[in-house]
JSON list of C-alpha atoms in Angstrom, two decimals:
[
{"chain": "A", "resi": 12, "resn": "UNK", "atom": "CA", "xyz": [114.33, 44.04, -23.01]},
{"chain": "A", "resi": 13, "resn": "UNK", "atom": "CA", "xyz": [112.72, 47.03, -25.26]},
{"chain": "A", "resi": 14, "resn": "UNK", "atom": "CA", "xyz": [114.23, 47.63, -28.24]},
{"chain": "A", "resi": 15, "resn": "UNK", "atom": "CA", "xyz": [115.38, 50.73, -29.70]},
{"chain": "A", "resi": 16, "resn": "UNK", "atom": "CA", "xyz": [114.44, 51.40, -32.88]},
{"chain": "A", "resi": 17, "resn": "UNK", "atom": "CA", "xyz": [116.43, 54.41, -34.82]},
{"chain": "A", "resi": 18, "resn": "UNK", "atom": "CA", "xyz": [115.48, 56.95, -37.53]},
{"chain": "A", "resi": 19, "resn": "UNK", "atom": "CA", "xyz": [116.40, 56.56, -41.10]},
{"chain": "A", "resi": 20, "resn": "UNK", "atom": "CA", "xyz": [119.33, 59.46, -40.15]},
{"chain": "A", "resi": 21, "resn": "UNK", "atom": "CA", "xyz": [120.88, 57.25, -37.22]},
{"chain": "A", "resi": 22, "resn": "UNK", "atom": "CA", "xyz": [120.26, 54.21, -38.17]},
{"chain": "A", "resi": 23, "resn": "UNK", "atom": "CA", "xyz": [122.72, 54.88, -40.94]},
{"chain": "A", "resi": 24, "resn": "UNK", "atom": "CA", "xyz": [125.04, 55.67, -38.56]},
{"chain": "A", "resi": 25, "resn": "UNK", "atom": "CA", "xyz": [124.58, 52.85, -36.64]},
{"chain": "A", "resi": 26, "resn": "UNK", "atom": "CA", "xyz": [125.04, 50.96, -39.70]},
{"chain": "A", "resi": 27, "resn": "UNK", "atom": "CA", "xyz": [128.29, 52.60, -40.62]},
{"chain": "A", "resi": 28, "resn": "UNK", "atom": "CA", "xyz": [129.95, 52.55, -37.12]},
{"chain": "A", "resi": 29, "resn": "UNK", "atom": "CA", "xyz": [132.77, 49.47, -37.37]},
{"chain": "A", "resi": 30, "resn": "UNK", "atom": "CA", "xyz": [132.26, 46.26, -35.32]},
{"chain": "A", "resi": 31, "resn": "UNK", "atom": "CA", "xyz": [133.64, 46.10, -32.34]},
{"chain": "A", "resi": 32, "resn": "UNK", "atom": "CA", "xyz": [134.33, 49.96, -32.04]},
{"chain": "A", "resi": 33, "resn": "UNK", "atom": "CA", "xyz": [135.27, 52.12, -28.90]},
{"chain": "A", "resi": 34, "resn": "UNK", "atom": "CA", "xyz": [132.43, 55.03, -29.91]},
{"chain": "A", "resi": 35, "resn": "UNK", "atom": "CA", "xyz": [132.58, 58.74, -29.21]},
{"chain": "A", "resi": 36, "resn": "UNK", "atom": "CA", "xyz": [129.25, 60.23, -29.81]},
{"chain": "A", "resi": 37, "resn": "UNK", "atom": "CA", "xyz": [129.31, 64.08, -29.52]},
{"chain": "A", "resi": 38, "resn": "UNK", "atom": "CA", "xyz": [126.62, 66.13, -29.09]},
{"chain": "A", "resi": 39, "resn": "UNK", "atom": "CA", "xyz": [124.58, 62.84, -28.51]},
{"chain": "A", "resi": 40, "resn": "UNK", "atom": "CA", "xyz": [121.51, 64.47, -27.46]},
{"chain": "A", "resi": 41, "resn": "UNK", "atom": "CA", "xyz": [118.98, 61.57, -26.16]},
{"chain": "A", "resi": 42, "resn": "UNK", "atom": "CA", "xyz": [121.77, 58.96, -26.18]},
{"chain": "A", "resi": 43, "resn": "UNK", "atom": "CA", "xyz": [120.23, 57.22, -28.94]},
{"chain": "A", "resi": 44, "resn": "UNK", "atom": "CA", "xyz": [123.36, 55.85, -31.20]},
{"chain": "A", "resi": 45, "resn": "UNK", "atom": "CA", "xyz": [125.15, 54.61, -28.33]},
{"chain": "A", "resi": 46, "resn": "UNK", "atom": "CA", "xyz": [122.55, 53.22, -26.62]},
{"chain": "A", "resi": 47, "resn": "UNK", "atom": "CA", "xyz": [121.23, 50.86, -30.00]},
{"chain": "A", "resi": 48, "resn": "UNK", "atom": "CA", "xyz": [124.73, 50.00, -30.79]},
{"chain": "A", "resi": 49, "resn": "UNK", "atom": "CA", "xyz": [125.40, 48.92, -27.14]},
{"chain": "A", "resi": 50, "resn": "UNK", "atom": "CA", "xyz": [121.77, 46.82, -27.46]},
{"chain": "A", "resi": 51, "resn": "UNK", "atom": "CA", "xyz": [123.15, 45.31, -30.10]},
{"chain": "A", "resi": 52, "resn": "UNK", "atom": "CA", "xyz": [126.75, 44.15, -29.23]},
{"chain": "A", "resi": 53, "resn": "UNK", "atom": "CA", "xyz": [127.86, 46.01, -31.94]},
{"chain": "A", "resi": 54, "resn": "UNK", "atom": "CA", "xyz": [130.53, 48.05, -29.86]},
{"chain": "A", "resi": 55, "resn": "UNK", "atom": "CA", "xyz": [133.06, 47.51, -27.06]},
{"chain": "A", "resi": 56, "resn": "UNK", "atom": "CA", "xyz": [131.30, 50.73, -25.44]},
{"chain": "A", "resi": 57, "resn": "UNK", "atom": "CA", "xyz": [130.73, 54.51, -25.45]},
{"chain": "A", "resi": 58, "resn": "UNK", "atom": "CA", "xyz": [131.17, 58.00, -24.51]},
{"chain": "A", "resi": 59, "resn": "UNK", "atom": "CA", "xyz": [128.38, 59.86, -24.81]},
{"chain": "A", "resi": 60, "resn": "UNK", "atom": "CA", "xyz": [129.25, 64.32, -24.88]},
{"chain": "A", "resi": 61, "resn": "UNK", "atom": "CA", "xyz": [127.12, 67.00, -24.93]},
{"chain": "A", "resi": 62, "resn": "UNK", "atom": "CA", "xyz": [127.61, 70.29, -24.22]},
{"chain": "A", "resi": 63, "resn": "UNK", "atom": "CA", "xyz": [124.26, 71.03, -22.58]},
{"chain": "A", "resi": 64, "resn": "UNK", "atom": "CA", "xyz": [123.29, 68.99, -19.06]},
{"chain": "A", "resi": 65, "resn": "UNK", "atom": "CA", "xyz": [119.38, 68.60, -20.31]},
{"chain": "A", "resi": 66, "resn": "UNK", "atom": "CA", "xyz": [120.12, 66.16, -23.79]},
{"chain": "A", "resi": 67, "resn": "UNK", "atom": "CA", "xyz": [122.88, 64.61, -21.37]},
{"chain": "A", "resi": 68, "resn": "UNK", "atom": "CA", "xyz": [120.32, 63.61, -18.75]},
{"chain": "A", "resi": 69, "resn": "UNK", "atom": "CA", "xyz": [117.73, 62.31, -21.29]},
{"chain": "A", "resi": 70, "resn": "UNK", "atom": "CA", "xyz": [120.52, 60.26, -22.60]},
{"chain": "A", "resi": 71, "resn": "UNK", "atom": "CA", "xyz": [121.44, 58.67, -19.27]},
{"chain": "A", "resi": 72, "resn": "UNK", "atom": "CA", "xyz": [117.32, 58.36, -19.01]},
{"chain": "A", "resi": 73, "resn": "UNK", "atom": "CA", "xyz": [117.19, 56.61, -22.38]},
{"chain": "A", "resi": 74, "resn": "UNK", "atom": "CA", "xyz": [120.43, 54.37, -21.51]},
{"chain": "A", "resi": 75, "resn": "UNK", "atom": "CA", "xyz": [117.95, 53.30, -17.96]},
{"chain": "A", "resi": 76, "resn": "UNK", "atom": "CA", "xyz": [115.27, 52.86, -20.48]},
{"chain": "A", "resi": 77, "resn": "UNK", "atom": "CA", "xyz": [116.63, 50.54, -22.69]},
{"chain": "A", "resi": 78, "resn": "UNK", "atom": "CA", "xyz": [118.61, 48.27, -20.00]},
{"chain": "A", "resi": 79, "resn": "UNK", "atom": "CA", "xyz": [122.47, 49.65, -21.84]},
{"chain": "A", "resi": 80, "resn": "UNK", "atom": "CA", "xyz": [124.92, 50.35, -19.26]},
{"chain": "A", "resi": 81, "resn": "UNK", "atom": "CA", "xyz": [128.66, 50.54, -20.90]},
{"chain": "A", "resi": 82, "resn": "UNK", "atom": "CA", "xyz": [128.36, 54.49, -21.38]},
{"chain": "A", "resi": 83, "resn": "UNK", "atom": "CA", "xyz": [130.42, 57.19, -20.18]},
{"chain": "A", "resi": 84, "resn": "UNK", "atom": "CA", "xyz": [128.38, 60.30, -20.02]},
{"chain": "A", "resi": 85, "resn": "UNK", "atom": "CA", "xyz": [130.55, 63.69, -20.10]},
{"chain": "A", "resi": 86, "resn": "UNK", "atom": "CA", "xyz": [129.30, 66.82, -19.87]},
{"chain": "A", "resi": 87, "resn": "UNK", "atom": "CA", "xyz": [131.41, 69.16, -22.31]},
{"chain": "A", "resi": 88, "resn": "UNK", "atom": "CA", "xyz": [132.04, 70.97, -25.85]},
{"chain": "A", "resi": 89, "resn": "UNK", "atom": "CA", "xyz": [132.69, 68.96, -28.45]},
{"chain": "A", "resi": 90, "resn": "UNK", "atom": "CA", "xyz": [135.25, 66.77, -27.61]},
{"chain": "A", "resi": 91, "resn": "UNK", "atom": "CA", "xyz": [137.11, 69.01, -25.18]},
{"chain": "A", "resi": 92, "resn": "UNK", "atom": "CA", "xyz": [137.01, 66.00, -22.19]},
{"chain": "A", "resi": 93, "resn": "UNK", "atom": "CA", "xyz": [137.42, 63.40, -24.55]},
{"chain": "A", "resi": 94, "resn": "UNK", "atom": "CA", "xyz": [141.16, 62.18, -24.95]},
{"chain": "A", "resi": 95, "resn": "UNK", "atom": "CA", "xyz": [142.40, 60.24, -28.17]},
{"chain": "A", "resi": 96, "resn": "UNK", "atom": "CA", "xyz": [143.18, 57.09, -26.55]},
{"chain": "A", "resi": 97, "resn": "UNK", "atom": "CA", "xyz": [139.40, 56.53, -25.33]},
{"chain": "A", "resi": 98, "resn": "UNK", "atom": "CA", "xyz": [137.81, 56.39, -28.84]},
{"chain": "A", "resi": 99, "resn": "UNK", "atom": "CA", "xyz": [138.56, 54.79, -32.65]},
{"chain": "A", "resi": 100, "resn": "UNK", "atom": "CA", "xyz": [135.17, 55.72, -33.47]},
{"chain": "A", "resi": 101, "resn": "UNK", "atom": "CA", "xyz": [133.90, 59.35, -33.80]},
{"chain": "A", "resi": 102, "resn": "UNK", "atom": "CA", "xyz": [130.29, 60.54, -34.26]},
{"chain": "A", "resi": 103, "resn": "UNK", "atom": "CA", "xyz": [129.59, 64.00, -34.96]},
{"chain": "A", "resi": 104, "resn": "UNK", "atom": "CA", "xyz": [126.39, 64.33, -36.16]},
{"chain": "A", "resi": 105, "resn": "UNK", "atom": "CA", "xyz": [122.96, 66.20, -36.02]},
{"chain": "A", "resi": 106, "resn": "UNK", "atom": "CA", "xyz": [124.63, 69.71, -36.52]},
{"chain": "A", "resi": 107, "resn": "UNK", "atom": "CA", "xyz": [125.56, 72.36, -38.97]},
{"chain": "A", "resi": 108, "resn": "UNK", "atom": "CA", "xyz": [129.01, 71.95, -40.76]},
{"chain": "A", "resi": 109, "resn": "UNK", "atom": "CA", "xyz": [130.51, 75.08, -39.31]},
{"chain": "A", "resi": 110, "resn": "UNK", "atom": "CA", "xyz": [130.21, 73.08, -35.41]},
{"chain": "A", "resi": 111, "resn": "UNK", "atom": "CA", "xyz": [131.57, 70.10, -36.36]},
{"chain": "A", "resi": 112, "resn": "UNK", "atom": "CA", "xyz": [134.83, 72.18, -38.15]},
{"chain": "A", "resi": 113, "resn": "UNK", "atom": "CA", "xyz": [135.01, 74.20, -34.82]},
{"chain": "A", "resi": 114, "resn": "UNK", "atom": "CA", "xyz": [134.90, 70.92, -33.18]},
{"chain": "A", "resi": 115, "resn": "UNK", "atom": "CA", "xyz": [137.48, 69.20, -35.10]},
{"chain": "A", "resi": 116, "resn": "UNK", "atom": "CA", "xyz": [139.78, 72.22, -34.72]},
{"chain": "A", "resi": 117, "resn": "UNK", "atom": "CA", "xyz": [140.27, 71.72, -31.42]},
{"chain": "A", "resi": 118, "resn": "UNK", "atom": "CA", "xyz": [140.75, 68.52, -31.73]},
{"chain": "A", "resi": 119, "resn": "UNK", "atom": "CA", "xyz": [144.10, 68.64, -33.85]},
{"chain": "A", "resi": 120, "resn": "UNK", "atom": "CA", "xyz": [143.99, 64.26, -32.79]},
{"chain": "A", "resi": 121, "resn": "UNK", "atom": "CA", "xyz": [141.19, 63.08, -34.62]},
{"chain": "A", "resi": 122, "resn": "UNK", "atom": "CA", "xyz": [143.51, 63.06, -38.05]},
{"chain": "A", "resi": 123, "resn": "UNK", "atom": "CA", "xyz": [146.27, 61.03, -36.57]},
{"chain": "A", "resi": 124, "resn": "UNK", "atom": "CA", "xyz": [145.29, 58.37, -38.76]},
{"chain": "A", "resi": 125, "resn": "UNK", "atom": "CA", "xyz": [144.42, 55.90, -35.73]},
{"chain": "A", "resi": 126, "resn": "UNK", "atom": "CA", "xyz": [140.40, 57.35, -35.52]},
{"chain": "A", "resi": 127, "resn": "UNK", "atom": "CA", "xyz": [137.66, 57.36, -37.79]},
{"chain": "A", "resi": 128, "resn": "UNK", "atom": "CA", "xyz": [135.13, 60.18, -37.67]},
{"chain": "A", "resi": 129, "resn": "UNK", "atom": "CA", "xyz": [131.54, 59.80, -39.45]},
{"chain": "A", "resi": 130, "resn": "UNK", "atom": "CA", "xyz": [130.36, 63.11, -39.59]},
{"chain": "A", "resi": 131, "resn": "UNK", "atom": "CA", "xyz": [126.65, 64.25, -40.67]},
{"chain": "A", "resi": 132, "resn": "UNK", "atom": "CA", "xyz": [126.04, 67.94, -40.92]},
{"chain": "A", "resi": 133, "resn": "UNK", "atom": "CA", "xyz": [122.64, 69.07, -41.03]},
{"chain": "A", "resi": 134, "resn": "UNK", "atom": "CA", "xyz": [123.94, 72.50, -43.28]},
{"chain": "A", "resi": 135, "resn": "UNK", "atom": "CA", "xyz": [126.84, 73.34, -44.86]},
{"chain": "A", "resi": 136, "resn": "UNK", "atom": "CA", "xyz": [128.45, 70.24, -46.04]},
{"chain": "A", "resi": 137, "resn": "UNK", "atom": "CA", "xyz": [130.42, 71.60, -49.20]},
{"chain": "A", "resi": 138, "resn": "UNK", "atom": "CA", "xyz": [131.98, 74.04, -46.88]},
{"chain": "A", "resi": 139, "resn": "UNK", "atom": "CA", "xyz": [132.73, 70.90, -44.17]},
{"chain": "A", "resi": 140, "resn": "UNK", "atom": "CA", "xyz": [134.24, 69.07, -47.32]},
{"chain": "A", "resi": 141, "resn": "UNK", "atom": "CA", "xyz": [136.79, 71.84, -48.21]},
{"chain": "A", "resi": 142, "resn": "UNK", "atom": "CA", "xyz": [137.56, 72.88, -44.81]},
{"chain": "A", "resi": 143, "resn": "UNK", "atom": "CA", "xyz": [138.69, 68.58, -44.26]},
{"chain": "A", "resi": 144, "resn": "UNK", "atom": "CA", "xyz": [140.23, 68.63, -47.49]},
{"chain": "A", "resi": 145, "resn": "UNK", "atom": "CA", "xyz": [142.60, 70.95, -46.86]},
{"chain": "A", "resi": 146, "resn": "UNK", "atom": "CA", "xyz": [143.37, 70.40, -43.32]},
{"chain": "A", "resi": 147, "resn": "UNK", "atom": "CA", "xyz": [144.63, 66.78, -42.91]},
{"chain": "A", "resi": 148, "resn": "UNK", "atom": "CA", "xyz": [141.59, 64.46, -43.73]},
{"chain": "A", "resi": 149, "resn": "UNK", "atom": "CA", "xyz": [140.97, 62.32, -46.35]},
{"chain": "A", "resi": 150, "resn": "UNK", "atom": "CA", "xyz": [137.67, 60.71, -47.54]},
{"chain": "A", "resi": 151, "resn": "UNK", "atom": "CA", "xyz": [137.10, 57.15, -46.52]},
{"chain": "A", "resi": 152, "resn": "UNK", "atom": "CA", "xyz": [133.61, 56.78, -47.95]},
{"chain": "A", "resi": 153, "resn": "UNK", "atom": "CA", "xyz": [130.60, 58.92, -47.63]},
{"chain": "A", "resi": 154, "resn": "UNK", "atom": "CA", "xyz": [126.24, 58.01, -48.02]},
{"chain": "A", "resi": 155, "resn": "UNK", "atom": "CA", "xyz": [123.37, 59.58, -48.38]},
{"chain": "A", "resi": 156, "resn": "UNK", "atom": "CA", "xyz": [119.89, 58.70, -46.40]},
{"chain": "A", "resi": 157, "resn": "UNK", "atom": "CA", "xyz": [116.14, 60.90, -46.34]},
{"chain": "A", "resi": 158, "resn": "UNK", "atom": "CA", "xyz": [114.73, 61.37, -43.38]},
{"chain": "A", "resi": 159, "resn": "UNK", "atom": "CA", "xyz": [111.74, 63.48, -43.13]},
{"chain": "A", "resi": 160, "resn": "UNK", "atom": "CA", "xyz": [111.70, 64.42, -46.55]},
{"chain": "A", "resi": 161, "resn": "UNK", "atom": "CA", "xyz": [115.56, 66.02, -46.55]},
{"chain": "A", "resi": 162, "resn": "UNK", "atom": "CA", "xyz": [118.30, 64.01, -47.91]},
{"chain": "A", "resi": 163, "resn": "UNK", "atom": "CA", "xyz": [121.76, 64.17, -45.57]},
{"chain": "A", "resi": 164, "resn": "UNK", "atom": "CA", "xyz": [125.12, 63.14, -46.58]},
{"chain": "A", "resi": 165, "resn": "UNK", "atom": "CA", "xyz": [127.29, 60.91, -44.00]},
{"chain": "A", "resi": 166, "resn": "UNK", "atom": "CA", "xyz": [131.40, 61.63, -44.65]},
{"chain": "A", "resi": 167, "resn": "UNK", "atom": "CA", "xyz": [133.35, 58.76, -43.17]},
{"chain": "A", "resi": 168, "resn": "UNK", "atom": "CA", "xyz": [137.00, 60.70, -42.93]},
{"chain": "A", "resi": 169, "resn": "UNK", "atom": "CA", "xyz": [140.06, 59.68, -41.37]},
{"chain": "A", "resi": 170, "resn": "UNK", "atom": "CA", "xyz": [143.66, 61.51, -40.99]},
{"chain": "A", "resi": 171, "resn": "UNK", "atom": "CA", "xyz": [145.76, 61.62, -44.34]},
{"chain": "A", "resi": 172, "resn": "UNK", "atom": "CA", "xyz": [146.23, 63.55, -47.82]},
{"chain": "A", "resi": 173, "resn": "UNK", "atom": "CA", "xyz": [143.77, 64.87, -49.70]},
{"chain": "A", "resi": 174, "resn": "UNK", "atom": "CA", "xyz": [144.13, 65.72, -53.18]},
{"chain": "A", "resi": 175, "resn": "UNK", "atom": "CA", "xyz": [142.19, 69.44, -53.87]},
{"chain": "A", "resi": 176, "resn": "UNK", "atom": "CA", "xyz": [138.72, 68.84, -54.63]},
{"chain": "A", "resi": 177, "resn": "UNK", "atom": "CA", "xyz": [136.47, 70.07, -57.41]},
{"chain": "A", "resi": 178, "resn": "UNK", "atom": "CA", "xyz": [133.50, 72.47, -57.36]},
{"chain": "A", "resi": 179, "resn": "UNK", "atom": "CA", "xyz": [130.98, 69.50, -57.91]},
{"chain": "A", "resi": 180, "resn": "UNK", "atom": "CA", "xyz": [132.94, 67.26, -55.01]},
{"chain": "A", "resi": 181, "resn": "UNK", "atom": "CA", "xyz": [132.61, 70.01, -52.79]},
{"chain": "A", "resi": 182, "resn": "UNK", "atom": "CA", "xyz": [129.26, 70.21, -53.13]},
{"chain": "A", "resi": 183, "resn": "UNK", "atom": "CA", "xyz": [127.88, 66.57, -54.58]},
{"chain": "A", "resi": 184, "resn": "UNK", "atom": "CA", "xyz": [130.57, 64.53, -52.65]},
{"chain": "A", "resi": 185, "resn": "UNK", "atom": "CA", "xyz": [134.00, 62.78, -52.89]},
{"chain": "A", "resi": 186, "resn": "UNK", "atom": "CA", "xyz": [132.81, 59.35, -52.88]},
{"chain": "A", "resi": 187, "resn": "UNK", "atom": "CA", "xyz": [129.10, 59.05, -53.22]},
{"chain": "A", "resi": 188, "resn": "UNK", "atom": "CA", "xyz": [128.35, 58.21, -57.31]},
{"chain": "A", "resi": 189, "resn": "UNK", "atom": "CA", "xyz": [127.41, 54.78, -56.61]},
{"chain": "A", "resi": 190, "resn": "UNK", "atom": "CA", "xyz": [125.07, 55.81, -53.62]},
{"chain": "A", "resi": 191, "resn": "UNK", "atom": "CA", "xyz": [121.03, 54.80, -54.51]},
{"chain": "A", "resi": 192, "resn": "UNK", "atom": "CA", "xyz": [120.06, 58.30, -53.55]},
{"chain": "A", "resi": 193, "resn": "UNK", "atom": "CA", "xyz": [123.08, 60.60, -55.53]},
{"chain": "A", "resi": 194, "resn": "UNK", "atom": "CA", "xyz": [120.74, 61.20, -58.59]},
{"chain": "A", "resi": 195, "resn": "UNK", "atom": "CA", "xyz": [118.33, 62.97, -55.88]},
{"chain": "A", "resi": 196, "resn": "UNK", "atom": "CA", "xyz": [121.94, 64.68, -54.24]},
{"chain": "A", "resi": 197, "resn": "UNK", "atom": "CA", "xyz": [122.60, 65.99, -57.49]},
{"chain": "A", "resi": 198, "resn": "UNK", "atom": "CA", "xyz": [119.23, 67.47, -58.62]},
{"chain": "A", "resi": 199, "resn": "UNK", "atom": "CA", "xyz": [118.82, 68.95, -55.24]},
{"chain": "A", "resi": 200, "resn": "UNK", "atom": "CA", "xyz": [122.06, 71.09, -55.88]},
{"chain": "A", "resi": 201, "resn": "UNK", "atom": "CA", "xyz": [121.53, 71.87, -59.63]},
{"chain": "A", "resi": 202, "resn": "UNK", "atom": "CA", "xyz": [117.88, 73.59, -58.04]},
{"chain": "A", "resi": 203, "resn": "UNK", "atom": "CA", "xyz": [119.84, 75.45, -55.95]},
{"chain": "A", "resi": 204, "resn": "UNK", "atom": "CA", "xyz": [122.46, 76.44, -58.25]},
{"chain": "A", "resi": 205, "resn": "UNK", "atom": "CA", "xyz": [119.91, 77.49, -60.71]},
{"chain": "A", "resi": 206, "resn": "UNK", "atom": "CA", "xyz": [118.28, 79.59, -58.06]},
{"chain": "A", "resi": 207, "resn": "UNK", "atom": "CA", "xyz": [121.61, 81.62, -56.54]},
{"chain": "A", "resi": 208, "resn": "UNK", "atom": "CA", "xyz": [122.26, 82.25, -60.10]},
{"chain": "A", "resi": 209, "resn": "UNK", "atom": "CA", "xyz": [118.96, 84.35, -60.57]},
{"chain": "A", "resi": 210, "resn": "UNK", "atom": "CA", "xyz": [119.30, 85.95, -57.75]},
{"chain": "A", "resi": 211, "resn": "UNK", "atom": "CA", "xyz": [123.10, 87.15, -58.71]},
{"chain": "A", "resi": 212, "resn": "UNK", "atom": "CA", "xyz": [121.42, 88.07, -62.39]},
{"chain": "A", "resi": 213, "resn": "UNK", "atom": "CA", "xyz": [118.99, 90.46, -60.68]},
{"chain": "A", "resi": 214, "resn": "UNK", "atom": "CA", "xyz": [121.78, 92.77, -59.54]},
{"chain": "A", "resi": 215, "resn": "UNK", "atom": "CA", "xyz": [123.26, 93.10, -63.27]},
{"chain": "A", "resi": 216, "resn": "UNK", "atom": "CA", "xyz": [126.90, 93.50, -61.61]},
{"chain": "A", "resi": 217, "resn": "UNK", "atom": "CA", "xyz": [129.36, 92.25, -63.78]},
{"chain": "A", "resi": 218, "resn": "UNK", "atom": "CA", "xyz": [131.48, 89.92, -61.40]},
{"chain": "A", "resi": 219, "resn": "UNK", "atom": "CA", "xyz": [127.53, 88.67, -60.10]},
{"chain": "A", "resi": 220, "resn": "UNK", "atom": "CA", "xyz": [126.28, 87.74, -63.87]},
{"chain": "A", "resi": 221, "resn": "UNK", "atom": "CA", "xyz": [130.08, 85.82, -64.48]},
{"chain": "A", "resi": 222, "resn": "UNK", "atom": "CA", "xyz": [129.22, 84.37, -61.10]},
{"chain": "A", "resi": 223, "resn": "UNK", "atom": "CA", "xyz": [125.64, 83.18, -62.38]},
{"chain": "A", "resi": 224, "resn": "UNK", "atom": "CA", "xyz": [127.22, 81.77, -65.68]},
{"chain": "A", "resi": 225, "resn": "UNK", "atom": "CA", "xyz": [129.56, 79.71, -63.64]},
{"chain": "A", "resi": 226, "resn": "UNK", "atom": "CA", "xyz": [126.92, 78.22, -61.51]},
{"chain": "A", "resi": 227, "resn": "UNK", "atom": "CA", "xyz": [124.37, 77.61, -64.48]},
{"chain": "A", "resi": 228, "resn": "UNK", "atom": "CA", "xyz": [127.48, 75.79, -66.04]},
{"chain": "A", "resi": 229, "resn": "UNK", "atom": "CA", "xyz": [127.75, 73.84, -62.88]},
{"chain": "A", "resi": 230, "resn": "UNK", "atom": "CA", "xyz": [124.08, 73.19, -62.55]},
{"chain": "A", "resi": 231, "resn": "UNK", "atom": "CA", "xyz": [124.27, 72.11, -65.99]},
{"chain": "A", "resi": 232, "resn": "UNK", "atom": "CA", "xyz": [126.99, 69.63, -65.03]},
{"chain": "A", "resi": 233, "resn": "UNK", "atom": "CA", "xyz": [124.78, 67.96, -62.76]},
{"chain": "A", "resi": 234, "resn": "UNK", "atom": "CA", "xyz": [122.05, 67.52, -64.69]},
{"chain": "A", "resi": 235, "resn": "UNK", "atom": "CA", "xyz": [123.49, 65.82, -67.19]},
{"chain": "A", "resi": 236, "resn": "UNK", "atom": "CA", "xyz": [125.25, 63.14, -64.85]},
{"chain": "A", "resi": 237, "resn": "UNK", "atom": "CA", "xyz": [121.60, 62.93, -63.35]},
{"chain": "A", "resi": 238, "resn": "UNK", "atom": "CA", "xyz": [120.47, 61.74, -66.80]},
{"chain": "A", "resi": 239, "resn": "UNK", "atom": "CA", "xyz": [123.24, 59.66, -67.39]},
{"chain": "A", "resi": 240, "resn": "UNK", "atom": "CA", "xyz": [122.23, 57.35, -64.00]}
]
């Protein structure tokens, strides 16, 4: 049998799914998480969404590929066909933070306390973090990994309280200090702050320049718990 071999990105969500697992994977594009989990005996089996019929068919392709069967293969958004008592394992990954809230909205379930979702958003993570924090999830654990030369946070959430987060959480992570690759997480954001407070400087607004000072302060806050690693 061929074996699949993942990128850095999956294959740390391959590592993070839990043994033994019933796996959603939504928006699963070529089918590749379920299908090396299933090579491996790492889960029971999978259901495999997308809300486009090409990415679903190369994932059936790449399931015939690779010699898997044990995958359910639904064509629909998010996890609209998908009901609570098929899955413990969530996967929504490979897509920008405002999907995977849209997705999670409308799936009022997923923070029952009885699933765990591992969720990777290509953009907008801070604003996935508050959005979580203040309906219904708490953090579980979350990790970093580069692939192709960007660095992606993974947030392992479940149902449950969450007590309000900080500016720096939202933005560096709940749980991620003793990750290898924070120090990289948290110059990465001071950069940016740095930058969006020049920007708000140029227009010499008064609410924009007490904006700028906050995020220079912020910025500032980062750096020195980058030099403190």
């Amino acid at each position: 049998m061929k074996e699949l071999v993942l990128q850095p990105r999956l294959r740390l969500l391959a590592d993070m799914v839990p043994e033994g697992a019933r796996l959603a994977d939504v928006g699963t594009d070529h089918g590749y998480l379920p299908v090396f989990l299933l090579q491996k005996g790492r889960i029971a089996g999978a259901i495999a969404s997308d809300i486009v019929p090409g990415p679903l068919q190369h994932a059936r392709q790449t399931a015939t590929e690779y010699e898997v069967e044990g995958i359910d293969f639904r064509l629909c958004p998010g996890l609209y066909a998908i009901g609570a008592e098929e899955a413990d394992t969530i996967v929504i990954a490979g897509m920008g933070g405002e999907t995977i809230i849209h997705i999670l909205e409308n799936a009022p379930w997923t923070k029952d306390g009885s699933h765990e979702l591992l969720l990777q958003p290509m953009t907008k993570a801070a604003d996935l973090r508050r959005w979580l924090s203040v309906n219904g999830y708490t953090f579980t654990s979350e990790r970093l990994v580069r692939d192709k030369g960007y660095l992606y946070p993974v947030l392992c959430v479940r149902g449950g309280s969450c007590p309000p987060l900080t500016e720096k959480q939202l933005l560096c992570g709940v749980k991620l200090s003793d990750d290898p690759l924070y120090g990289d997480y948290l110059t990465l954001h001071a950069e940016k702050l740095h930058k969006t407070a020049a920007g708000l400087r140029q227009s010499r607004k008064e609410d924009a320049v007490h904006r700028a000072a906050a995020l220079e302060a912020l910025a500032e806050e980062l750096e020195k718990e980058r030099g403190s690693l």
